[in-house]
Coordinates of C-alpha atoms and ligand atoms in Angstrom, one line a residue:
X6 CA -72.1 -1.5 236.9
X7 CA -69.9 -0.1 234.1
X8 CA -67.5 -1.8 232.3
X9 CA -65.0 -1.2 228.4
X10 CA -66.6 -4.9 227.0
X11 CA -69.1 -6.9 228.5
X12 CA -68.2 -10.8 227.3
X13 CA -71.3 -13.2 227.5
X14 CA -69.9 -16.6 228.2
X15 CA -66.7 -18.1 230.3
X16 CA -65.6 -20.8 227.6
X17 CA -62.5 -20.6 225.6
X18 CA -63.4 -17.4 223.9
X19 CA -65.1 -14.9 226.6
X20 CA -62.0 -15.8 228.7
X21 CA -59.3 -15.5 226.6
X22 CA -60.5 -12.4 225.4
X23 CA -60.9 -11.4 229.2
X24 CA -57.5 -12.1 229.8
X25 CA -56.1 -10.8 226.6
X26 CA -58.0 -7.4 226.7
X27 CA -56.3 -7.4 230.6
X28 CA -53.2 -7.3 229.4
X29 CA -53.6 -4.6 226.6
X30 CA -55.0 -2.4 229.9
X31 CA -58.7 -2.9 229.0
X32 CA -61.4 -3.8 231.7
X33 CA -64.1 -6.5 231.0
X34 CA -66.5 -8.4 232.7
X35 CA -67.6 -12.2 232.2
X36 CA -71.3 -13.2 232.4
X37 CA -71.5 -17.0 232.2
X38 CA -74.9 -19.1 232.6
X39 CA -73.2 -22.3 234.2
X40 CA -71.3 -22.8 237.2
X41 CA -67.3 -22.6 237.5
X42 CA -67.1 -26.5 238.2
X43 CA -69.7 -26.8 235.0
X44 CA -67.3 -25.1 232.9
X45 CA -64.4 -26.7 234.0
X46 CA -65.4 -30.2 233.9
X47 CA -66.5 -29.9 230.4
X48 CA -65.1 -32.6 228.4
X49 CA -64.5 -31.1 225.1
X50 CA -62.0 -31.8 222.0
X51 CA -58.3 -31.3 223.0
X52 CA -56.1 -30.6 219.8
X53 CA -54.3 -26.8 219.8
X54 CA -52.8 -25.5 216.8
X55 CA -49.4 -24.2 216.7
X56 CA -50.0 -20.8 216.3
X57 CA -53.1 -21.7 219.6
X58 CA -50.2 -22.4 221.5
X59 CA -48.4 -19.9 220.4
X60 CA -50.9 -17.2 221.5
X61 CA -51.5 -18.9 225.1
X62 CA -47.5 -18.6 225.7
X63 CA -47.0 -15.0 224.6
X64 CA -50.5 -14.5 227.1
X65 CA -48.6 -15.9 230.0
X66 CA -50.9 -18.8 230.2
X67 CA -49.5 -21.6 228.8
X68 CA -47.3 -23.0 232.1
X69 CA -49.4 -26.0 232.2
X70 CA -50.1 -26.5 228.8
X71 CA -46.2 -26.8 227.8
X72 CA -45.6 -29.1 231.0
X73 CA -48.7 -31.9 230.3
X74 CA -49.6 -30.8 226.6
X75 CA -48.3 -33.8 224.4
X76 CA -46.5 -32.4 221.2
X77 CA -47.7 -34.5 218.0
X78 CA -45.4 -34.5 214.9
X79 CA -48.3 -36.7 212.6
X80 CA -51.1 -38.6 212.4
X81 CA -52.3 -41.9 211.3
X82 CA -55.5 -42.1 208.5
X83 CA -56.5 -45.9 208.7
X84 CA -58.5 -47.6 206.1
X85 CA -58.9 -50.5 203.8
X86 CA -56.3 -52.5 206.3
X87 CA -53.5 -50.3 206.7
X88 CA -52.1 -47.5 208.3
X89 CA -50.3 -44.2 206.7
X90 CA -49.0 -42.0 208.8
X91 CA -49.1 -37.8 207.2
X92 CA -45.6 -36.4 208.8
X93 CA -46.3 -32.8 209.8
X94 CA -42.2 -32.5 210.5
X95 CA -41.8 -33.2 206.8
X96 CA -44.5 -31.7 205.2
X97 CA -44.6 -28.4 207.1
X98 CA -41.3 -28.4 209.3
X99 CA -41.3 -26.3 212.7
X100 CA -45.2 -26.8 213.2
X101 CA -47.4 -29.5 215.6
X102 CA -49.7 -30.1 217.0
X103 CA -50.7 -30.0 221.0
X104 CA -53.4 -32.6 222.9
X105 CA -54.2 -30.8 225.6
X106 CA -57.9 -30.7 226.9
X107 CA -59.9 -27.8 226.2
X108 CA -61.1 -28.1 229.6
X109 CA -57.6 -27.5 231.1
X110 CA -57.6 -24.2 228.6
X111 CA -60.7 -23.3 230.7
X112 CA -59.4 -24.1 234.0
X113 CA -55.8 -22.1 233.4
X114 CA -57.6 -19.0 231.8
X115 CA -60.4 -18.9 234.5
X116 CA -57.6 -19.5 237.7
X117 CA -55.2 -16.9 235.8
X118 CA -58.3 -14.1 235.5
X119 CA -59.1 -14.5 239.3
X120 CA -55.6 -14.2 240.1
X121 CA -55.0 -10.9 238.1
X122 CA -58.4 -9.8 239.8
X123 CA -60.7 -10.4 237.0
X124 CA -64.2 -10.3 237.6
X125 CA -66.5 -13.6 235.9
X126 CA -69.7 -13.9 237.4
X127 CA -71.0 -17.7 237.2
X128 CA -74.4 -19.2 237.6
X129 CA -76.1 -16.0 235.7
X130 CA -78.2 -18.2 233.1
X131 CA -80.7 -14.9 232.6
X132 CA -78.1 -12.5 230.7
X133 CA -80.3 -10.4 227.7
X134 CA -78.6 -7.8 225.6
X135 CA -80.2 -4.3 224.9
X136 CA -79.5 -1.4 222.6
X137 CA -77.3 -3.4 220.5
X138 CA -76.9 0.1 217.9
X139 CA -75.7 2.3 220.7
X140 CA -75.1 2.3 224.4
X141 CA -75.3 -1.6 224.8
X142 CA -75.6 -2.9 228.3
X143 CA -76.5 -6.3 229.6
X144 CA -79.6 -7.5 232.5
X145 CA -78.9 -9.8 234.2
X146 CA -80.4 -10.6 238.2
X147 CA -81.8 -7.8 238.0
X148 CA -78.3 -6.0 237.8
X149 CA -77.8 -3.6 234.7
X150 CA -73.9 -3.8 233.1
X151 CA -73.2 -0.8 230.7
X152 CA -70.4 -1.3 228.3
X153 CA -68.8 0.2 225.2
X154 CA -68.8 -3.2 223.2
X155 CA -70.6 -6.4 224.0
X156 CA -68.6 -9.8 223.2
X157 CA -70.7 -12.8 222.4
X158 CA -69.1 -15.8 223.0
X159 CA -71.6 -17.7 224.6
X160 CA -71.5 -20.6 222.4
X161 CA -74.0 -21.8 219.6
X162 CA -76.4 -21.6 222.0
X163 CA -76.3 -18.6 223.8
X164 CA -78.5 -15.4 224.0
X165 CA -76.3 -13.2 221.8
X166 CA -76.5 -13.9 218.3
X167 CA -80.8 -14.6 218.4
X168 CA -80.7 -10.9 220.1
X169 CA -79.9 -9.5 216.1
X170 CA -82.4 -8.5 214.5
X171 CA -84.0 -10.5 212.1
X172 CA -82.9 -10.4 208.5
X173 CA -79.8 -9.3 209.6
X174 CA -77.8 -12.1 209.6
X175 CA -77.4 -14.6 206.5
X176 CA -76.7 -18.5 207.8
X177 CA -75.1 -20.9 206.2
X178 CA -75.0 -24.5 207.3
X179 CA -74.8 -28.2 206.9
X180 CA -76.4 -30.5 208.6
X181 CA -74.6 -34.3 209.0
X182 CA -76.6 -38.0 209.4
X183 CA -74.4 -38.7 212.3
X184 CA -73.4 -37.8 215.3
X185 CA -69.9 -38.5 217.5
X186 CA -69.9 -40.7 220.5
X187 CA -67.3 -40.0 222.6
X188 CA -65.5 -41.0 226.0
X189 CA -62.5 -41.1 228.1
X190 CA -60.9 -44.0 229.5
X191 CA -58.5 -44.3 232.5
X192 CA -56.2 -46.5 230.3
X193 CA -52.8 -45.8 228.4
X194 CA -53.2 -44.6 224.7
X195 CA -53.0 -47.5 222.7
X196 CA -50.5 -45.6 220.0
X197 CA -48.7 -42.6 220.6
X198 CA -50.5 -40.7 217.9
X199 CA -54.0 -39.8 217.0
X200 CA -55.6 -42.5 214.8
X201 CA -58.0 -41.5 212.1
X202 CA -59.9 -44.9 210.7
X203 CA -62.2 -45.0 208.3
X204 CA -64.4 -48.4 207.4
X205 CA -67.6 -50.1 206.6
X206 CA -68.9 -49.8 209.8
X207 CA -68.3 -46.2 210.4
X208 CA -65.5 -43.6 211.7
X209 CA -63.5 -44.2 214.7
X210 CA -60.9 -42.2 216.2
X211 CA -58.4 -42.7 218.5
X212 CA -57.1 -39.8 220.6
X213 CA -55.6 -39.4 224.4
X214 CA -55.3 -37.0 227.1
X215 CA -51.9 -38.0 229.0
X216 CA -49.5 -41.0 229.4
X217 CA -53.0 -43.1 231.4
X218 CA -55.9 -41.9 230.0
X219 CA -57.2 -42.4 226.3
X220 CA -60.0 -40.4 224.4
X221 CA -62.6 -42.1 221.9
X222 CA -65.3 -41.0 219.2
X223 CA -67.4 -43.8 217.2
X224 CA -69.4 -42.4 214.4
X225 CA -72.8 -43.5 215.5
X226 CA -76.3 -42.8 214.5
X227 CA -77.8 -39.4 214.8
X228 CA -80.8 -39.9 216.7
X229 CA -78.3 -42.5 219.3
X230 CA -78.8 -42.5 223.4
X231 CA -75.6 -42.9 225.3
X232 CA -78.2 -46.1 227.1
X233 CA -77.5 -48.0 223.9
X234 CA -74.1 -47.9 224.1
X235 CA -72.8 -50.0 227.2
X236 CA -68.9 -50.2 227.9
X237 CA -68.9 -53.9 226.2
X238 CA -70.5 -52.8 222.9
X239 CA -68.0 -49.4 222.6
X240 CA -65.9 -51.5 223.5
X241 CA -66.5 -53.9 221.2
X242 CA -67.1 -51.1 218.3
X243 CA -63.8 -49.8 219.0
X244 CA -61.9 -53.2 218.3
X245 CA -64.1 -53.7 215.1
X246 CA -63.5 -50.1 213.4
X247 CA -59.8 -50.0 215.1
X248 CA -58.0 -53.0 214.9
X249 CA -57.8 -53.3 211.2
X250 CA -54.2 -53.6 211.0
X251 CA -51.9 -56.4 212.1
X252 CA -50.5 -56.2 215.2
X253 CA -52.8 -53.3 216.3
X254 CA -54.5 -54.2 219.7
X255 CA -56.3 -51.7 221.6
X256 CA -55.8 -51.2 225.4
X257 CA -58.9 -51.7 227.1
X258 CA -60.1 -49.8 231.1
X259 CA -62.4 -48.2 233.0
X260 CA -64.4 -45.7 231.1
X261 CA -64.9 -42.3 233.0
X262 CA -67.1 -40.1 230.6
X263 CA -68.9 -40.5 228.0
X264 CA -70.8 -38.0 225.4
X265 CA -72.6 -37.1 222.5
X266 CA -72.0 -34.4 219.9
X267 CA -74.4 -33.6 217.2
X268 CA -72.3 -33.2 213.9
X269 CA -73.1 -29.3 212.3
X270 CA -71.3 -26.7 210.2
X271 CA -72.4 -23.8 210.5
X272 CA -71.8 -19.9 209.7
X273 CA -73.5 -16.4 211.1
X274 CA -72.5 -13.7 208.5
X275 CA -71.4 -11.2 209.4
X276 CA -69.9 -11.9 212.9
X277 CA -71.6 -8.4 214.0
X278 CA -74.6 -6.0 214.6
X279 CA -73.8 -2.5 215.8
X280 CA -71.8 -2.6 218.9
X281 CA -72.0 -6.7 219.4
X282 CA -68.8 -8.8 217.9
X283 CA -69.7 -12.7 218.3
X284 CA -66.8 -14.7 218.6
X285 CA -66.7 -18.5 218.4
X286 CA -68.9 -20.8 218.9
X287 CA -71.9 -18.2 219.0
X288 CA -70.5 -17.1 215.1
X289 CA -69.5 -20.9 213.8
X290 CA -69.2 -24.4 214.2
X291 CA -67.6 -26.9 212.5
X292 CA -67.8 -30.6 213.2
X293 CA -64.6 -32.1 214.7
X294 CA -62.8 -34.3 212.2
X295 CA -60.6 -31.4 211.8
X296 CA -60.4 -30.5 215.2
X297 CA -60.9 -27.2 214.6
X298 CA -63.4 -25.4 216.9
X299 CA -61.3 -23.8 219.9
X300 CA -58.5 -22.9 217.2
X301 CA -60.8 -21.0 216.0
X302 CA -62.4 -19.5 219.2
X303 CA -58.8 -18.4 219.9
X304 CA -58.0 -16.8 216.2
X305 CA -61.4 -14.9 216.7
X306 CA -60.6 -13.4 220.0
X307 CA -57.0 -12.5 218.6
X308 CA -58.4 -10.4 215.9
X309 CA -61.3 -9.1 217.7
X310 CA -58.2 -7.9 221.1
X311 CA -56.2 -6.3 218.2
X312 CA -59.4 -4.2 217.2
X313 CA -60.4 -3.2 220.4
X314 CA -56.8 -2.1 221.3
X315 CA -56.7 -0.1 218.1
X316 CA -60.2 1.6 219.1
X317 CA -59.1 2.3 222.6
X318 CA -55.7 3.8 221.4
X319 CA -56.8 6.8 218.7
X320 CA -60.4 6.0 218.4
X321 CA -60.5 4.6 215.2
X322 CA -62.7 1.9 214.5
X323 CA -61.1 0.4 211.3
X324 CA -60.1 -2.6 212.6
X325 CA -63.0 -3.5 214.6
X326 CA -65.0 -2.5 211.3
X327 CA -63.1 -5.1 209.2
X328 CA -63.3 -7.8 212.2
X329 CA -66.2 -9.3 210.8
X330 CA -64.4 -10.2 207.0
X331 CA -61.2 -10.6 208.6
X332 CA -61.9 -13.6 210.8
X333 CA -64.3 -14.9 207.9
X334 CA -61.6 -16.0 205.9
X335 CA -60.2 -17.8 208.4
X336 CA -63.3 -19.2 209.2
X337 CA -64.2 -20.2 205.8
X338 CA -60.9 -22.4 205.5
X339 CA -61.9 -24.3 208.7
X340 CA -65.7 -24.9 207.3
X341 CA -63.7 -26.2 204.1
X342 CA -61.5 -28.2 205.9
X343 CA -63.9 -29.8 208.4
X344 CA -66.2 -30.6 206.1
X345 CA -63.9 -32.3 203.7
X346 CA -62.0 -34.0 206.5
X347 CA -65.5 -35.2 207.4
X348 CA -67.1 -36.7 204.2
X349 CA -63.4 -38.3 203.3
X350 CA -63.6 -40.4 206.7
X351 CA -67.6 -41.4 207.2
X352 CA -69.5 -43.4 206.0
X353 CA -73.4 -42.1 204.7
X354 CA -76.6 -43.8 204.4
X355 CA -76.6 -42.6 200.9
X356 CA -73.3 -43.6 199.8
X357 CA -73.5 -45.6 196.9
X358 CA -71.0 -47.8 195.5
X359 CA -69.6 -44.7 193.5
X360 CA -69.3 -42.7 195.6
X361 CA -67.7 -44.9 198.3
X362 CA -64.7 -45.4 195.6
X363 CA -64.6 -42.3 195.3
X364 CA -63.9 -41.5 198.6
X365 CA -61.0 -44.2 198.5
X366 CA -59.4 -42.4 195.8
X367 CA -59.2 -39.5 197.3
X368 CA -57.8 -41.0 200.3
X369 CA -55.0 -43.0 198.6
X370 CA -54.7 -39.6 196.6
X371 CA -54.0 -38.1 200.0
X372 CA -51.7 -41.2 201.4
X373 CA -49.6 -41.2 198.2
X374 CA -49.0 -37.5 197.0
X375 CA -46.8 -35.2 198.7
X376 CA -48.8 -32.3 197.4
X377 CA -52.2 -33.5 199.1
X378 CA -50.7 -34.9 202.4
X379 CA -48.9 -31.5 203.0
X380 CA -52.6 -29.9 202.2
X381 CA -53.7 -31.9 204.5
X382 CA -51.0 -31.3 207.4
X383 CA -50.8 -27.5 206.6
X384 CA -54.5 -27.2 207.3
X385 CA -54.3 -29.5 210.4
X386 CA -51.4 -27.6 212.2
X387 CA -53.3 -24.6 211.5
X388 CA -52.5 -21.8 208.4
X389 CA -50.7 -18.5 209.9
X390 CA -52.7 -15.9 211.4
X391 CA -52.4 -13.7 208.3
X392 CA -53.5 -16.4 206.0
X393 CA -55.3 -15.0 203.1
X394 CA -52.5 -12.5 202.0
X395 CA -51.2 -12.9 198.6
X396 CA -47.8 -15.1 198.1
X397 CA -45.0 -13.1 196.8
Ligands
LIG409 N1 -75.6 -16.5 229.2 C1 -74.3 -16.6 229.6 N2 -73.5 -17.6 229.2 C2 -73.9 -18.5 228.3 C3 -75.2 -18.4 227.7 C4 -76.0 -17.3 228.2 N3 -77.3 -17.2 227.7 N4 -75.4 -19.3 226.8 C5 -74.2 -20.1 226.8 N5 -73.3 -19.5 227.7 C6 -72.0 -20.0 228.0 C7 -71.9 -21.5 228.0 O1 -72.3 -22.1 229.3 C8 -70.4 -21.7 227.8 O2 -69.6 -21.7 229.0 O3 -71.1 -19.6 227.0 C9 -70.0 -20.5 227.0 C10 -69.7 -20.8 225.6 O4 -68.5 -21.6 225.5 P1 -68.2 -22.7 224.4 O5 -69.5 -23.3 224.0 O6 -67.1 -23.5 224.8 O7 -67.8 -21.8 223.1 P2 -66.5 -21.0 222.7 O8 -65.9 -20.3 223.9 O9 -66.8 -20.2 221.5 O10 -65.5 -22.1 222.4 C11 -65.5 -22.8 221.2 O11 -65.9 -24.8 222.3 O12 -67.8 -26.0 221.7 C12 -66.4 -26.0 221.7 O13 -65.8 -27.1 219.7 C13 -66.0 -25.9 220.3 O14 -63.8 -26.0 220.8 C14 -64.8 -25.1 220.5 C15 -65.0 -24.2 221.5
LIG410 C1 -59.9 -35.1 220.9 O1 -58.9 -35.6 221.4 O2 -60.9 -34.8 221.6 C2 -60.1 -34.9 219.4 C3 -59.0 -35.1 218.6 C4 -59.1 -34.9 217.2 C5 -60.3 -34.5 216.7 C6 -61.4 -34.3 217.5 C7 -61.3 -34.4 218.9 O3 -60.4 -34.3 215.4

């Protein structure tokens, strides 16, 4: 088999990138481990940037999204008994933010490919890269896929990024003491905007998914099971670290998922080796407080379409040279970000009484001036793709 890019990986980055190389006339082929109704029941984060949205309309993709998407103009940061809400329509007017389930990203990208005749082959967990340097091509079932380029976007733990060589790659990461205990509940959000809440007995966030059903996260220890937490005491968790200011009640149901993520940032510099471009996941994490992982699976596949149109069209590679250090400084901001969103909002083992005021400075810093709530909201709705060019 022969292909332009072979794409390791059918989550929000190998199939955008499928779908967006399609359009710009260039032929791919997906090679994803799990199965389709794996990848589509997923339950993963759920906030799109603006300028995410923006790139799934232009795509053709975003039908669903701007029918059962829910536009949010703010959110709420909760602590030391009150609510104050940061006004994105204020603070950076004309941009929001979307809730729409990363899983529905998935299952709209994946239904679109096979439509336009796309070809994603699922359940093909034995994928290996060879000849990275020139003349990549992929095994797999003891099929052989030749390709100009490979993409890997198979996640942080895919095949693609340990295939470098060593010494190759310089990593830089974080490790935090917690990790996120999510779920999703068949009840109505109990406010109509995403809740950040910060107190004694850890983080707590309130999110949703539509009008009936609601989406959780408790900060909870790292090393937790999902057989310690029973719906009475996440329940029970969720009233102590939400209901903190009067008249705030939360609206309790059925609980349909649950999960755990493990709290990481992390970076793979630089987000190539010879004629393999990570993207995503496989390249960075950051943990979610800041909600931004699949914005930046989708700014990475942007750039990296861009590049590959530019190399298909004269033959130049200067783009898809400078796709590593272009999508870094994005990147970089979103580490920042994510990592400040998370030590402003959790609580540590280590803190000590210090540092614990600290951190409540800086969040009535945040709550008070207009200058550090609209750093906050400009970084939430997302910076413009060509962030990092100078102001005038
Ligand atoms: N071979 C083929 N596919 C693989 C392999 C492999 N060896 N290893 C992993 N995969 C697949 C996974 O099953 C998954 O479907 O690659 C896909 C990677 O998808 P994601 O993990 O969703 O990563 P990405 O597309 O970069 O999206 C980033 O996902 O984890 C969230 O918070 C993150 O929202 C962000 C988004
Ligand atoms: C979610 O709704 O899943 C969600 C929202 C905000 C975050 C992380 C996850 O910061």
């Amino acid at each position: 088999m022969r292909t332009q890019v072979g794409i390791v990986g059918a989550g929000p980055a190998g199939l955008l990138l499928s779908h967006l190389l399609h359009l710009r006339g260039i032929d791919s082929v997906v090679l994803e481990a799990r199965s389709r109704e794996y990848v589509e029941q997923r339950v993963r984060a759920g906030v799109l940037e603006q300028g995410t949205v923006d790139v799934l309309n232009e795509a053709g993709v975003g039908e669903r999204m701007s029918a059962e998407g829910l536009p949010h103009h703010g959110i709420e940061l909760r602590y030391g008994g009150a609510g104050h809400r940061i006004p994105f329509e204020r603070l950076v007017p004309g941009r929001a933010i979307t809730v729409y389930g990363q899983q529905e990203v998935v299952k709209d990208l994946i239904a679109r490919r096979l439509a336009d005749g796309g070809k994603i082959l699922f359940d093909v967990p034995d994928v290996v890269p060879h000849s990275l340097e020139a003349d990549p091509y992929l095994t797999f079932q003891g099929e052989r896929l030749d390709c100009d380029i490979i993409a890997g976007c198979d996640g942080f733990h895919g095949v693609c990024r340990p295939s470098i060589p060593d010494g190759v790659l310089s990593i830089f990461q974080r490790d935090y003491p917690f990790a996120w205990l999510g779920i999703l509940a068949q009840v109505p959000p109990s406010a109509e905007e995403l809740i950040y809440s910060r107190g004694d007995r850890g983080f707590a966030l309130h999110s949703m998914r539509s009008p009936e059903i609601s989406r959780f996260y408790l900060q909870v220890p790292p090393d937790a099971s999902l057989d310690d937490w029973p719906d009475e005491r996440i329940w029970a968790e969720l009233r102590a670290r939400l209901e903190t200011v009067p008249g705030f009640a939360l609206t309790e149901g059925p609980i349909i998922s649950r999960d755990l993520s493990a709290m990481r940032s992390f970076v793979a510099e630089p987000m190539r080796y010879g004629r393999l471009y990570l993207a995503g996941d496989a390249a960075h994490i950051v943990p979610p407080t800041g909600a931004k992982g699949l914005n930046l699976a989708v700014a990475d596949v942007r750039v990296l379409t861009e590049a590959l149109a530019g190399l298909y069209a004269t033959g130049s590679t200067e783009l898809l040279d400078a796709y590593s250090a272009t999508c870094l400084k994005r990147v970089w901001r979103a580490q920042h970000f994510s990592w400040w969103m998370t030590t402003l909002l959790h609580t540590f083992d280590t803190d000590d009484p210090y540092g614990r005021r600290l951190q409540t400075s800086h969040l009535d810093y945040v709550t008070s001036s207009e200058a550090a709530a609209t750093t906050l909201a400009e970084n939430y709705v997302g910076l413009p793709f060509d962030f990092g060019a100078p102001r005038d």
